[in-house]
mmCIF file of C-alpha atoms and ligand atoms in Angstrom:
data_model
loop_
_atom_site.group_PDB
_atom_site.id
_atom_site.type_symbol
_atom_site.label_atom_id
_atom_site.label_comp_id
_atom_site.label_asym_id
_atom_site.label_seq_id
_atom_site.Cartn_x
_atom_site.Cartn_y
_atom_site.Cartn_z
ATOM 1 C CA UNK A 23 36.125 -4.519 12.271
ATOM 2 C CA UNK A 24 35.413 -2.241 9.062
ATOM 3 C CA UNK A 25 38.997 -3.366 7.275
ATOM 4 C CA UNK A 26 37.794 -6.760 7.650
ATOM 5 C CA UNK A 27 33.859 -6.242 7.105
ATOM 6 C CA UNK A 28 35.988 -4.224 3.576
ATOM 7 C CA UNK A 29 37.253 -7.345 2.623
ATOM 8 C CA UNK A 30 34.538 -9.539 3.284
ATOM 9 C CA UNK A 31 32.685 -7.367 0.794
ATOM 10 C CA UNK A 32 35.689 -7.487 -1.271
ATOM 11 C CA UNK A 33 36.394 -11.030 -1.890
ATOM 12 C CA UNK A 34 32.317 -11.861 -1.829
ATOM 13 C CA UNK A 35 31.211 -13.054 -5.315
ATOM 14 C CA UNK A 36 27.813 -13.229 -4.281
ATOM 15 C CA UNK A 37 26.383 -10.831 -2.215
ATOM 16 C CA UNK A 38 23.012 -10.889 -0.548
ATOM 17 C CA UNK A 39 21.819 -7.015 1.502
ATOM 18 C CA UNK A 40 18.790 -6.505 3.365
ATOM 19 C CA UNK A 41 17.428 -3.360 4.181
ATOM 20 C CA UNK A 42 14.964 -1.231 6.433
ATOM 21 C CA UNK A 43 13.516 1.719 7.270
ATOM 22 C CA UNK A 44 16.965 3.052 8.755
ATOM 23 C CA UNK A 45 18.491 3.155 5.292
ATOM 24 C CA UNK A 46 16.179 6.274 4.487
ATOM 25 C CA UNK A 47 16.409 7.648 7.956
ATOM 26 C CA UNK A 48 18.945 10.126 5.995
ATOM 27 C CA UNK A 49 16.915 11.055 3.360
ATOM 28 C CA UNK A 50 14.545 12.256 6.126
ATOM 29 C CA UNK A 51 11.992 9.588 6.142
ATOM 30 C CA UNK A 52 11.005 8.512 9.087
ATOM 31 C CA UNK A 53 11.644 4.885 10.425
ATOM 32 C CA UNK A 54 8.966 2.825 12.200
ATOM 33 C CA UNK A 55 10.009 2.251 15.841
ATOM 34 C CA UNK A 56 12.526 5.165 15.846
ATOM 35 C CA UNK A 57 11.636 8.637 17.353
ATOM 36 C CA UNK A 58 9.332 9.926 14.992
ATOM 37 C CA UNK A 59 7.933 6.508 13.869
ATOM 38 C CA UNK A 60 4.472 7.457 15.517
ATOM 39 C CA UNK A 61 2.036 9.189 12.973
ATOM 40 C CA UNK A 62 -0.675 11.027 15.700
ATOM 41 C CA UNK A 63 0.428 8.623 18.472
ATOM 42 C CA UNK A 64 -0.265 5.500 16.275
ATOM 43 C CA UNK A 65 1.817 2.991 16.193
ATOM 44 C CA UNK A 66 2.618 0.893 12.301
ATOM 45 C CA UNK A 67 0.903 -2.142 13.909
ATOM 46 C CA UNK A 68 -2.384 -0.214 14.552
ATOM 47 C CA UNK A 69 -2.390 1.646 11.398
ATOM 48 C CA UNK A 70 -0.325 -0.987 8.603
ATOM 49 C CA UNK A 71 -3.763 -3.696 9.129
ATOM 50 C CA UNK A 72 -6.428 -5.060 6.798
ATOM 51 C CA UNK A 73 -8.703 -4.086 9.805
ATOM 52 C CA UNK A 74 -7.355 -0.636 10.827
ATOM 53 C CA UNK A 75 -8.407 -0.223 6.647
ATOM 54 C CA UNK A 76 -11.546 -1.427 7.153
ATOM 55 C CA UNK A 77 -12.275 0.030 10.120
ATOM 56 C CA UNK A 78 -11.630 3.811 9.040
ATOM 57 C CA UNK A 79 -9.785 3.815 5.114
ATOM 58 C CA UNK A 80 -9.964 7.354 5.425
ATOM 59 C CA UNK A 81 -7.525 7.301 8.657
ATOM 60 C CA UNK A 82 -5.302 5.082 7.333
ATOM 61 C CA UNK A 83 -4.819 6.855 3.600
ATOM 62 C CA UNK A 84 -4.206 10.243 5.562
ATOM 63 C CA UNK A 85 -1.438 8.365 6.951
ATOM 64 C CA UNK A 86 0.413 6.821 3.995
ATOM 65 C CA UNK A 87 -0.934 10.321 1.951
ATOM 66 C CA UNK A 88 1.701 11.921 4.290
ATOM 67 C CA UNK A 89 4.516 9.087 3.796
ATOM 68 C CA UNK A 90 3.992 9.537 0.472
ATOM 69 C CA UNK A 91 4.162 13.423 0.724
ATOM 70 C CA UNK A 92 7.523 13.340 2.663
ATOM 71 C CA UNK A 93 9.012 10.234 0.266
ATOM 72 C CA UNK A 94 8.231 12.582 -2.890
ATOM 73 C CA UNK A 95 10.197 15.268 -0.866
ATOM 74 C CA UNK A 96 13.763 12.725 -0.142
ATOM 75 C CA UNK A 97 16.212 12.287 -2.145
ATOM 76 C CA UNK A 98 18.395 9.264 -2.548
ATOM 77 C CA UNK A 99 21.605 9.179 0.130
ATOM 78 C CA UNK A 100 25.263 8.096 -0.029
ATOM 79 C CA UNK A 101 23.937 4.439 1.318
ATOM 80 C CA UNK A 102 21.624 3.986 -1.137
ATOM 81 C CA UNK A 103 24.468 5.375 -3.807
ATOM 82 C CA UNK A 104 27.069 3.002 -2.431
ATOM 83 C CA UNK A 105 24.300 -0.506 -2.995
ATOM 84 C CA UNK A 106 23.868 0.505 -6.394
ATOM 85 C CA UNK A 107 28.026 0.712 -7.040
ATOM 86 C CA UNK A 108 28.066 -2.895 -4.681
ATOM 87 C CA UNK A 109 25.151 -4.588 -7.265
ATOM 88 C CA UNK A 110 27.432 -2.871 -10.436
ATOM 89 C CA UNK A 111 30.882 -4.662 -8.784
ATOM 90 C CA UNK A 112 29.406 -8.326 -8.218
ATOM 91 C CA UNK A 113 28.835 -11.266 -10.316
ATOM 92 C CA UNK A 114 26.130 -12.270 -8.319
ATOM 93 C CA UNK A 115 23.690 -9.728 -6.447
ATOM 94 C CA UNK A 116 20.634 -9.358 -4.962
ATOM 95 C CA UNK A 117 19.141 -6.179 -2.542
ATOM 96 C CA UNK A 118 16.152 -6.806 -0.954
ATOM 97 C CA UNK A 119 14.201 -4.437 0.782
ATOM 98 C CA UNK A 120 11.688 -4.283 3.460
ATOM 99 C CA UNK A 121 10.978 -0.610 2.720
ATOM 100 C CA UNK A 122 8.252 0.316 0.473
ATOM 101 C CA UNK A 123 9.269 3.887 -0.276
ATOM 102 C CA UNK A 124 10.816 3.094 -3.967
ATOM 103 C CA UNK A 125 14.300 5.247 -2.934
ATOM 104 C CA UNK A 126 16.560 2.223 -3.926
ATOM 105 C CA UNK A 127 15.597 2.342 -7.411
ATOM 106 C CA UNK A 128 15.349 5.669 -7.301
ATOM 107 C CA UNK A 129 19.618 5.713 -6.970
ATOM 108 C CA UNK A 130 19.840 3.136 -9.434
ATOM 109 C CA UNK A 131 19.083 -0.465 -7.720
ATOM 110 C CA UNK A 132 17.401 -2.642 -10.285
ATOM 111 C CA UNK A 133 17.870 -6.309 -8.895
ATOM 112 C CA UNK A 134 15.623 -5.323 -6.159
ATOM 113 C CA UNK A 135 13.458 -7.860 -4.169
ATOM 114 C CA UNK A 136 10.673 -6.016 -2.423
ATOM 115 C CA UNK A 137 9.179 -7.644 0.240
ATOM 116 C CA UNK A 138 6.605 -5.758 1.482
ATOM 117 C CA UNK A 139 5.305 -3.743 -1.306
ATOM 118 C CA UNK A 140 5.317 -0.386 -2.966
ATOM 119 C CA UNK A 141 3.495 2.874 -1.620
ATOM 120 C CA UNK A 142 3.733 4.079 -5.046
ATOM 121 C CA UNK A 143 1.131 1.227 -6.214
ATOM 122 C CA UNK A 144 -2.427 1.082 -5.173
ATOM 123 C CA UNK A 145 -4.810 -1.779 -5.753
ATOM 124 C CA UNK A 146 -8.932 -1.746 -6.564
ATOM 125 C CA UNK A 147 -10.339 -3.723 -3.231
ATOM 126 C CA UNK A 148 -13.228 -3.931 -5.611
ATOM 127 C CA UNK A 149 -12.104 -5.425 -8.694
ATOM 128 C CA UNK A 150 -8.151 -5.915 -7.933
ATOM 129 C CA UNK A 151 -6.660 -3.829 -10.328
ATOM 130 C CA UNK A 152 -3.513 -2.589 -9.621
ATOM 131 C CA UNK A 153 -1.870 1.181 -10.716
ATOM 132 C CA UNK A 154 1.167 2.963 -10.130
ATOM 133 C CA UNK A 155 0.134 6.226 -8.654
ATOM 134 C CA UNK A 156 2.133 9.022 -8.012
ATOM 135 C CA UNK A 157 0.119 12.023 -7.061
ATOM 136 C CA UNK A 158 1.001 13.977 -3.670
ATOM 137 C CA UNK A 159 -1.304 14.923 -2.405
ATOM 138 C CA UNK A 160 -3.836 12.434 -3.478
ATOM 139 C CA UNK A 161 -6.978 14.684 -4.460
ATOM 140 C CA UNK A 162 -9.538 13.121 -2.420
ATOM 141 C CA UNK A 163 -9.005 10.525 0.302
ATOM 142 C CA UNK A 164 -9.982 7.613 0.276
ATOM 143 C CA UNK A 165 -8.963 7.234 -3.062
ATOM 144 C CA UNK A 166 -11.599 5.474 -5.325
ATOM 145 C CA UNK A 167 -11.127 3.005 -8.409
ATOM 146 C CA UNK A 168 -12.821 4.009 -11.999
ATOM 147 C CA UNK A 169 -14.864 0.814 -11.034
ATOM 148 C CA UNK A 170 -16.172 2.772 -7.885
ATOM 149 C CA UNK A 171 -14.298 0.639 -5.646
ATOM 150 C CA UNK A 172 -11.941 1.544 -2.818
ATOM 151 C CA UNK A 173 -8.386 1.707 -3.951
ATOM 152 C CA UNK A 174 -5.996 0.528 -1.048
ATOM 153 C CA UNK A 175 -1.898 1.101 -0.895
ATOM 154 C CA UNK A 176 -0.001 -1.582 -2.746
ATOM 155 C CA UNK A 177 2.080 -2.521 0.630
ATOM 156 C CA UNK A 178 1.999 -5.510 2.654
ATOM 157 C CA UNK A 179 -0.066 -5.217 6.131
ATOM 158 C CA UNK A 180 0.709 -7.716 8.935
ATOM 159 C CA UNK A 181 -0.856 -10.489 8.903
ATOM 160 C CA UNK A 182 -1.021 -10.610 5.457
ATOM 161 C CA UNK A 183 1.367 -12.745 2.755
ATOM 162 C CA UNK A 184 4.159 -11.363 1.615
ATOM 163 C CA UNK A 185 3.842 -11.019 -2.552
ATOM 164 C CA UNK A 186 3.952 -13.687 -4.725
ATOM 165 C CA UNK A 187 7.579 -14.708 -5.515
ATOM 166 C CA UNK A 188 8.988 -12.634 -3.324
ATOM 167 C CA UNK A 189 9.925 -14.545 -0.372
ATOM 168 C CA UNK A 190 11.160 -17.571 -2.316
ATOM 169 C CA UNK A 191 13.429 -15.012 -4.914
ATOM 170 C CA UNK A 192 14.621 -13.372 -0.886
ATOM 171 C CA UNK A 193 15.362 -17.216 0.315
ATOM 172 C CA UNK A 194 16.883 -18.048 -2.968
ATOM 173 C CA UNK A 195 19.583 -14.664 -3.055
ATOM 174 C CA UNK A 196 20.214 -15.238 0.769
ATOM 175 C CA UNK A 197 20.929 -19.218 0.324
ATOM 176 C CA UNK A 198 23.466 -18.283 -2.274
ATOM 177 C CA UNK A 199 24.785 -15.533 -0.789
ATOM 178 C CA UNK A 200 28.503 -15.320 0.651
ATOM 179 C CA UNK A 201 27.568 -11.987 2.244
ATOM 180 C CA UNK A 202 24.604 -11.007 3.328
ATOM 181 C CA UNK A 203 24.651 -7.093 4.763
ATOM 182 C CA UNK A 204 21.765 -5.700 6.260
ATOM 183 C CA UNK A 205 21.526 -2.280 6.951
ATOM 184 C CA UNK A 206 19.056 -0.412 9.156
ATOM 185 C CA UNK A 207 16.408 -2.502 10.305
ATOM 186 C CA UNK A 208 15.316 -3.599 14.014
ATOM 187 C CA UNK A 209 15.152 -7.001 12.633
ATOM 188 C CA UNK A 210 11.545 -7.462 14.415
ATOM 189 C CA UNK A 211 9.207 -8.120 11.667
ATOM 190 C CA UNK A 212 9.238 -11.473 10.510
ATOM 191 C CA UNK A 213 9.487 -13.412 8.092
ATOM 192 C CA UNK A 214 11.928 -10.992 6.578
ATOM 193 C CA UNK A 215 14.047 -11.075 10.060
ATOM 194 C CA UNK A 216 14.358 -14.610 9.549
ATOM 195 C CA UNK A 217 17.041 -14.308 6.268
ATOM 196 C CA UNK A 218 19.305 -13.311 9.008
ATOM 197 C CA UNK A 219 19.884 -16.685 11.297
ATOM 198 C CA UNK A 220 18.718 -18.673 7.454
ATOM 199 C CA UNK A 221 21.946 -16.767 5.598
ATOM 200 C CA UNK A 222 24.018 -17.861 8.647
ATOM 201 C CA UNK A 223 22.710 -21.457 8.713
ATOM 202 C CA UNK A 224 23.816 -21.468 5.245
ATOM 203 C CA UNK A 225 27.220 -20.744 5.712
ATOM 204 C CA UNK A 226 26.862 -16.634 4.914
ATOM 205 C CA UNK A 227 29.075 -14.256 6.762
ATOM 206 C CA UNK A 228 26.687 -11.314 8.181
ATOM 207 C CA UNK A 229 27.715 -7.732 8.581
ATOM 208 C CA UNK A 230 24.764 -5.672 10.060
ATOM 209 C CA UNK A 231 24.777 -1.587 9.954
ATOM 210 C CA UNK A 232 22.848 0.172 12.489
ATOM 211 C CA UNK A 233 23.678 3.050 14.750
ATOM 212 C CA UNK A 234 22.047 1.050 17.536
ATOM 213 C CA UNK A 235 21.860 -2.673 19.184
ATOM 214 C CA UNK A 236 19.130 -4.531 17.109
ATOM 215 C CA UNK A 237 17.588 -7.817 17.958
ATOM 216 C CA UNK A 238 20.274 -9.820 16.204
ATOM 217 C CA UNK A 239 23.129 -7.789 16.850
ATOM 218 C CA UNK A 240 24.253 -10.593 19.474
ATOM 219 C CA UNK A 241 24.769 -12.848 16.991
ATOM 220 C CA UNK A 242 26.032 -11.316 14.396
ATOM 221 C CA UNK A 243 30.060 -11.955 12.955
ATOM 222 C CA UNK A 244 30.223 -8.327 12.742
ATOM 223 C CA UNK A 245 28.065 -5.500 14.047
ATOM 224 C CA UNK A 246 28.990 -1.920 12.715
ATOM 225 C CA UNK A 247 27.898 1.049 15.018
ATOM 226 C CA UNK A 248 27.090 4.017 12.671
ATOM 227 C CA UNK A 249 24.664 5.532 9.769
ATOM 228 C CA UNK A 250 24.126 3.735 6.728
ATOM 229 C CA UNK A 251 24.851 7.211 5.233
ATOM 230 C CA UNK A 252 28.690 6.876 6.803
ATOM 231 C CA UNK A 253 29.335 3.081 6.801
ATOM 232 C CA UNK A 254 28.227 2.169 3.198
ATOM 233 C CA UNK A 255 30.208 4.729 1.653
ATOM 234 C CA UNK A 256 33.360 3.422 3.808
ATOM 235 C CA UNK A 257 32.425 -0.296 2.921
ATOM 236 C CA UNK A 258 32.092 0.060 -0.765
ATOM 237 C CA UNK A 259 34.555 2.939 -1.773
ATOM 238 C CA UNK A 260 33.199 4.720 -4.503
ATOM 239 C CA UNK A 261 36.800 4.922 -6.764
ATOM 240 C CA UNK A 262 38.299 1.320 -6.930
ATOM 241 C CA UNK A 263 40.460 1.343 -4.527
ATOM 242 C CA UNK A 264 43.929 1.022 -5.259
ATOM 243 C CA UNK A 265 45.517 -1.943 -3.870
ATOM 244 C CA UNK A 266 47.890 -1.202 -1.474
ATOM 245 C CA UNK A 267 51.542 -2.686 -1.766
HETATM 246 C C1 BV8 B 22 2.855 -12.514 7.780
HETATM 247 C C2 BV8 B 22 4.718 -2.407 4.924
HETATM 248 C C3 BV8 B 22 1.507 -14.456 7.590
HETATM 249 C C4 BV8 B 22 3.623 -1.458 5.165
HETATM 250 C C5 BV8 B 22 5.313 -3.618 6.948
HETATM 251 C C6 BV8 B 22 1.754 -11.486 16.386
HETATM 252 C C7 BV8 B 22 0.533 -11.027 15.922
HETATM 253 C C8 BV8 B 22 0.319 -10.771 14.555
HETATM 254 C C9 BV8 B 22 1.345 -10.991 13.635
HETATM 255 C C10 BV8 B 22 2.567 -11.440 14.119
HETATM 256 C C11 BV8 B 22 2.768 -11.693 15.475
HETATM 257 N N1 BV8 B 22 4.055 -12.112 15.618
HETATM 258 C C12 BV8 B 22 4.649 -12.141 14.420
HETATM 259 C C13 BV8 B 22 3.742 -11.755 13.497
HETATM 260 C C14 BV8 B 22 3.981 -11.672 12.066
HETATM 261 C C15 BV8 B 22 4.159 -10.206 11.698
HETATM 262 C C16 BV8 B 22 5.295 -9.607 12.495
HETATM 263 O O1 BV8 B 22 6.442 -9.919 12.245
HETATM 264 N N2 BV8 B 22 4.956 -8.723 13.477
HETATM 265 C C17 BV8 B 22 6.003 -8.110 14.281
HETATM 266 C C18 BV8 B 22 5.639 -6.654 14.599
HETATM 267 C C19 BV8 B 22 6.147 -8.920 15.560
HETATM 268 N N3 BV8 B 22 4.494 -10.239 10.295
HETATM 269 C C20 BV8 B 22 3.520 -10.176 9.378
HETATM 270 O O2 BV8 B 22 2.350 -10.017 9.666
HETATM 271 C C21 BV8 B 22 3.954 -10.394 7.944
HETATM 272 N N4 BV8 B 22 3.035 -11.284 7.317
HETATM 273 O O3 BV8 B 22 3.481 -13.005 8.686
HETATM 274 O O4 BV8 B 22 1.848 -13.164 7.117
HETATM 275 C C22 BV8 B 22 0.759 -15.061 6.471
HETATM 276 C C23 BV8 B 22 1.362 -16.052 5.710
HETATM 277 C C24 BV8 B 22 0.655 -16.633 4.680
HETATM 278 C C25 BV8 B 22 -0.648 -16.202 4.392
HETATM 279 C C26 BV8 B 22 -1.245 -15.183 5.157
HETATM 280 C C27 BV8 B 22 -0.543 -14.600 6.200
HETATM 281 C C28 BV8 B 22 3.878 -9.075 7.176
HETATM 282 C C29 BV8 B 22 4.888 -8.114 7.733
HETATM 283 C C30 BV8 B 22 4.914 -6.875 6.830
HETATM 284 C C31 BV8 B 22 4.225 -5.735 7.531
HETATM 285 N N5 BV8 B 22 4.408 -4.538 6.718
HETATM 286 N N6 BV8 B 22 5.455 -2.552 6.161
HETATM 287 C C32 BV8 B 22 4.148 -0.078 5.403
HETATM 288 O O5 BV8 B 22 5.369 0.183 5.240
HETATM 289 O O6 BV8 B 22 3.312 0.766 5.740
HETATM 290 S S1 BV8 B 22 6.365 -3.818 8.247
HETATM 291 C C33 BV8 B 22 7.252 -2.388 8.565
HETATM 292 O O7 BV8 B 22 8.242 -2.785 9.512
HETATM 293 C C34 BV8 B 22 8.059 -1.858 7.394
HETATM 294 O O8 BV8 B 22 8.039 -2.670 6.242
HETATM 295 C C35 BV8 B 22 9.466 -1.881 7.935
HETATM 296 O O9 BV8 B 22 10.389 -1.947 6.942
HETATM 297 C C36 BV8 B 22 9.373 -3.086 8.747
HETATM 298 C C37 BV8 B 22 10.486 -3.403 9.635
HETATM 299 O O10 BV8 B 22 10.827 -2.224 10.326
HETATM 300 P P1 BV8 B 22 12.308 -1.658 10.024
HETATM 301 O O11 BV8 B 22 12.457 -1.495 8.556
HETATM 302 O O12 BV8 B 22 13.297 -2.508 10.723
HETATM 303 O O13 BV8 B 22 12.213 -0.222 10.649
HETATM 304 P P2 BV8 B 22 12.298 0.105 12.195
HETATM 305 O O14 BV8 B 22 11.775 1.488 12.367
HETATM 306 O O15 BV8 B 22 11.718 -1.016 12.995
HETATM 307 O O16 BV8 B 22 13.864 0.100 12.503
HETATM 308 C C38 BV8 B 22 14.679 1.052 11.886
HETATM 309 C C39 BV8 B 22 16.106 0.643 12.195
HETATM 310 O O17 BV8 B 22 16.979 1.558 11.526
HETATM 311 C C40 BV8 B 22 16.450 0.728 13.675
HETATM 312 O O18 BV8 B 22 17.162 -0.430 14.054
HETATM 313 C C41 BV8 B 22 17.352 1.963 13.779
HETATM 314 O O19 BV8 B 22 18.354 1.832 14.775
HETATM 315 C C42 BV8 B 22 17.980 1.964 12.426
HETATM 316 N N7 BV8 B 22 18.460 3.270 11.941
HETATM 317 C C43 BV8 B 22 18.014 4.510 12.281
HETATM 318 N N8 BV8 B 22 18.724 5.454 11.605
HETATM 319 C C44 BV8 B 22 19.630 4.774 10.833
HETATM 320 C C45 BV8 B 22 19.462 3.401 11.041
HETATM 321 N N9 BV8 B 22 20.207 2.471 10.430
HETATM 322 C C46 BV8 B 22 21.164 2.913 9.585
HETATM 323 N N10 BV8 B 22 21.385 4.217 9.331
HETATM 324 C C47 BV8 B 22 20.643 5.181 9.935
HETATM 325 N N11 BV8 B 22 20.882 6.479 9.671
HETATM 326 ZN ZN1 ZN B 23 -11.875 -1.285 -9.219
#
């Protein structure tokens, strides 16, 4: 299964990878729906809302104020490494990400699609400007705009649209792709779940990476059992690999 998922990747001039929380699991941030997703026995739904923000902003900043605290903390891993040597090796390339923790450009990724937004940025409910903002801890919480408005994290919530471009550049890479990879994510949230069955309707093969079943696995050409951290190193070699006879 890995020799041939190798030479999928291999022979793939355009390759299409979607990622999730599970990619950073190694870098020691927590995924979602994993054991340790729950943040004082919340669940992401109840916190990652326009109304769990409005409802207490203060609640909901101590919660991404920690994410960001342990994401400052993480380092890059060897699955990260190995998507930035994949978007270096091929013609045609696109990564996009459902995580909003900023790691895959931190190895090196730069054509990176982000679909759900950046914990790094926040955004002015007030008068919509939007910063990049790296302090850890944030000094006071909620954070406030110069304008005296509430600043909120620059990520996506449910129920809200995905950024502006972003889905159609996501649909565009994945209709084009001959590979699409995705790599540790329950494939639950939606739309970004639905690249998956659209990269197959188009004729994509589909190698998923995930030490456990997801919600796709099922239908998948080829399922890999194992951590990103393992796998993506053994599907994309770092030295070229010499060919054999
Ligand atoms: C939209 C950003 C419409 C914030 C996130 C019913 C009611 C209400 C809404 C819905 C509904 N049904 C469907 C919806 C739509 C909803 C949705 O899909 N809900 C789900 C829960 C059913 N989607 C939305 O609301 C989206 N917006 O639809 O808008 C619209 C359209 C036009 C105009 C207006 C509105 C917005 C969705 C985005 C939500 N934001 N995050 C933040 O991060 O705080 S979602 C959140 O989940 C993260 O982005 C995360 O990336 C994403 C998906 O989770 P995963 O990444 O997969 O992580 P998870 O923990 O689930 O899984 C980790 C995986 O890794 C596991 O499989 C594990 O086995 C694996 N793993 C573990 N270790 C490793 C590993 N893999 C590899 N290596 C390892 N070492
Ligand atoms: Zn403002």
């Amino acid at each position: 299964m890995l020799e041939k998922a190798r030479e999928w990747i291999r022979e793939a001039r355009s390759v299409a990878v979607l990622t999730g929380a599970g990619i950073s699991a190694e870098s020691g941030v927590p995924t979602f729906r994993g054991p340790g997703g729950l943040w004082r026995q919340y669940r992401p739904e109840e916190l990652a809302t326009p109304e769990a923000f409005r409802r207490d902003p203060r609640l909901v900043w101590e919660w991404y104020d920690w994410r960001r605290q342990r994401i400052a903390q993480a380092r890059p891993n060897a699955g990260h490494e190995a998507l930035v040597r994949l978007e270096r090796s091929k013609p045609r390339f696109w990564l996009i990400t459902q995580n909003v923790d900023g790691l895959h450009e931190r190895a090196g990724s730069r054509r990176v699609i982000k679909l759900h937004g950046d914990i790094w940025l926040v955004r002015c409910v007030a008068c919509g400007r939007e910063q990049r903002d790296e302090r850890v801890p944030l000094p006071e919480l909620p954070p406030r705009c110069a304008c005296g408005g509430l600043l909120r994290p620059g990520v996506v919530w449910f129920g809200e649209a995905l950024p502006p471009g972003a889905w159609e550049a996501a649909e565009q890479a994945v209709r084009e792709a001959e590979v699409l990879l995705v790599v540790g994510t329950s494939a639950v949230v939606y739309p970004a779940a639905g690249l998956i069955p659209l990269a197959q309707a188009c004729g994509a093969r589909v190698i998923e990476v995930n030490p456990e079943e997801t919600a796709m696995s099922a239908r998948l050409d080829c399922s890999l059992r194992g951590p990103a951290g393992v796998i993506l190193p053994a599907l994309i070699p770092s030295e070229p690999n010499v060919q054999t006879g």
